[in-house]
Amino acid sequence: GILRLLDEYKIDLKGKHVVVVGRSNIVGKPVSQMLLNKNATVTVCHSHTQNLVEITKTADILISAVGVLEIIKKDMIKPGCVVVDVGTNKVNGKTRGDVDFANVAELTSYISPVPGGIGPMTIACLMENTYELFRLTH
């Protein structure tokens, strides 16, 4: 879903510095490999990363997938950065992301919302893959 979204908005990955915050087996690690396959330069950060702010400020594209409410703040983003928020956090019955959307959005060239961003894209890609598998086997 992340790559599909970037592709849909014609965001070129070749040679871009992508910082992935999160190293889970479900999002962080696989998306890092997929980005490398698209010729992006990838830095993976996690809970033990030192100088996180300095690293995220170098990102052309920042993908946050840690599930920590608003961990990504305005001071962590360079102007024009593309921000993809994969995090989901429930707050008072509402779904919110890893990115402090209201304050970060003004700095970005693109930013994905939570809810309504990567979640629906992921579901659409899963449905497409399921259909394709069915088609190939029947």
Short mmCIF file of C-alpha atoms in Angstrom, two decimals:
data_model
loop_
_atom_site.label_atom_id
_atom_site.label_comp_id
_atom_site.label_asym_id
_atom_site.label_seq_id
_atom_site.Cartn_x
_atom_site.Cartn_y
_atom_site.Cartn_z
CA GLY A 1 0.00 0.00 0.00
CA ILE A 2 2.85 2.40 0.79
CA LEU A 3 4.60 1.86 -2.52
CA ARG A 4 1.32 2.03 -4.42
CA LEU A 5 0.51 5.36 -2.80
CA LEU A 6 3.94 6.80 -3.64
CA ASP A 7 3.62 5.51 -7.19
CA GLU A 8 0.12 6.93 -7.59
CA TYR A 9 1.38 10.40 -6.68
CA LYS A 10 4.41 9.94 -8.97
CA ILE A 11 6.91 10.33 -6.15
CA ASP A 12 10.24 9.23 -7.55
CA LEU A 13 12.18 6.97 -5.19
CA LYS A 14 15.36 6.62 -7.23
CA GLY A 15 18.26 8.05 -5.24
CA LYS A 16 15.97 9.58 -2.61
CA HIS A 17 16.83 9.25 1.07
CA VAL A 18 13.96 7.41 2.73
CA VAL A 19 13.90 7.17 6.51
CA VAL A 20 11.72 4.37 7.86
CA VAL A 21 10.90 4.76 11.53
CA GLY A 22 10.01 1.26 12.70
CA ARG A 23 11.57 -2.14 12.08
CA SER A 24 8.65 -4.52 12.44
CA ASN A 25 8.42 -7.69 10.39
CA ILE A 26 5.04 -6.50 9.08
CA VAL A 27 5.92 -2.99 7.84
CA GLY A 28 9.39 -1.63 8.59
CA LYS A 29 11.59 -4.46 7.32
CA PRO A 30 9.58 -5.38 4.22
CA VAL A 31 9.04 -1.78 3.08
CA SER A 32 12.75 -1.08 3.57
CA GLN A 33 13.62 -3.94 1.21
CA MET A 34 11.01 -2.87 -1.34
CA LEU A 35 12.37 0.68 -1.27
CA LEU A 36 15.91 -0.59 -1.80
CA ASN A 37 14.63 -2.53 -4.81
CA LYS A 38 13.32 0.79 -6.18
CA ASN A 39 16.82 2.31 -5.83
CA ALA A 40 16.05 4.46 -2.80
CA THR A 41 18.68 5.01 -0.13
CA VAL A 42 17.10 3.69 3.05
CA THR A 43 17.81 4.37 6.72
CA VAL A 44 15.86 2.33 9.26
CA CYS A 45 15.37 3.82 12.72
CA HIS A 46 13.90 2.21 15.84
CA SER A 47 13.50 2.63 19.59
CA HIS A 48 17.26 2.44 20.18
CA THR A 49 18.26 4.86 17.42
CA GLN A 50 20.35 7.71 18.73
CA ASN A 51 19.87 11.18 17.26
CA LEU A 52 16.50 10.31 15.70
CA VAL A 53 15.66 13.96 15.01
CA GLU A 54 18.92 14.55 13.15
CA ILE A 55 18.31 11.47 10.99
CA THR A 56 14.66 12.21 10.17
CA LYS A 57 15.59 15.78 9.18
CA THR A 58 17.69 14.36 6.34
CA ALA A 59 14.78 12.42 4.82
CA ASP A 60 13.35 13.23 1.42
CA ILE A 61 10.64 10.72 2.32
CA LEU A 62 9.75 9.74 5.89
CA ILE A 63 7.71 6.63 6.64
CA SER A 64 6.58 6.25 10.24
CA ALA A 65 5.36 2.82 11.31
CA VAL A 66 5.90 2.58 15.05
CA GLY A 67 2.42 2.94 16.53
CA VAL A 68 3.38 5.73 18.93
CA LEU A 69 0.94 8.63 18.93
CA GLU A 70 2.40 11.76 17.31
CA ILE A 71 6.02 10.67 17.75
CA ILE A 72 6.89 12.57 14.56
CA LYS A 73 6.90 16.30 15.29
CA LYS A 74 7.41 19.38 13.14
CA ASP A 75 11.05 19.79 14.21
CA MET A 76 11.84 16.33 12.79
CA ILE A 77 10.90 17.17 9.18
CA LYS A 78 12.78 19.11 6.54
CA PRO A 79 10.68 21.38 4.31
CA GLY A 80 9.25 19.58 1.28
CA CYS A 81 9.56 16.11 2.80
CA VAL A 82 7.02 13.46 1.80
CA VAL A 83 5.54 11.94 4.97
CA VAL A 84 3.77 8.59 5.02
CA ASP A 85 2.06 7.81 8.32
CA VAL A 86 1.47 4.08 8.78
CA GLY A 87 0.91 4.20 12.54
CA THR A 88 -2.43 3.56 14.15
CA ASN A 89 -3.29 4.62 17.67
CA LYS A 90 -6.71 4.62 19.31
CA VAL A 91 -7.45 7.76 21.32
CA ASN A 92 -10.92 8.20 22.81
CA GLY A 93 -12.34 5.86 20.19
CA LYS A 94 -10.69 7.68 17.29
CA THR A 95 -7.82 6.43 15.14
CA ARG A 96 -4.79 8.71 15.05
CA GLY A 97 -1.33 8.33 13.57
CA ASP A 98 2.34 8.52 14.42
CA VAL A 99 2.64 12.00 12.91
CA ASP A 100 1.51 15.26 14.51
CA PHE A 101 -0.46 15.90 11.33
CA ALA A 102 -1.77 19.40 12.11
CA ASN A 103 1.71 20.81 12.72
CA VAL A 104 3.77 18.70 10.31
CA ALA A 105 1.50 19.07 7.24
CA GLU A 106 2.48 22.69 6.59
CA LEU A 107 6.11 21.64 5.98
CA THR A 108 5.48 18.69 3.67
CA SER A 109 5.02 18.37 -0.05
CA TYR A 110 2.76 15.35 0.56
CA ILE A 111 1.43 13.74 3.74
CA SER A 112 -0.86 10.74 4.24
CA PRO A 113 -3.72 11.05 6.72
CA VAL A 114 -4.72 8.67 9.48
CA PRO A 115 -7.35 7.38 9.11
CA GLY A 116 -7.91 7.20 5.37
CA GLY A 117 -4.38 6.89 4.04
CA ILE A 118 -2.30 3.73 4.07
CA GLY A 119 -4.96 1.52 5.66
CA PRO A 120 -7.38 1.65 2.71
CA MET A 121 -4.46 1.40 0.24
CA THR A 122 -3.25 -1.76 1.98
CA ILE A 123 -6.73 -3.30 1.90
CA ALA A 124 -7.09 -2.45 -1.80
CA CYS A 125 -3.71 -4.05 -2.56
CA LEU A 126 -4.63 -7.18 -0.59
CA MET A 127 -7.87 -7.46 -2.54
CA GLU A 128 -6.02 -6.99 -5.82
CA ASN A 129 -3.47 -9.66 -4.88
CA THR A 130 -6.24 -12.07 -3.85
CA TYR A 131 -8.04 -11.55 -7.15
CA GLU A 132 -4.81 -11.99 -9.11
CA LEU A 133 -4.04 -15.24 -7.28
CA PHE A 134 -7.56 -16.50 -7.98
CA ARG A 135 -7.24 -15.53 -11.64
CA LEU A 136 -3.90 -17.31 -12.00
CA THR A 137 -5.14 -20.51 -10.36
CA HIS A 138 -8.45 -20.82 -12.22
#
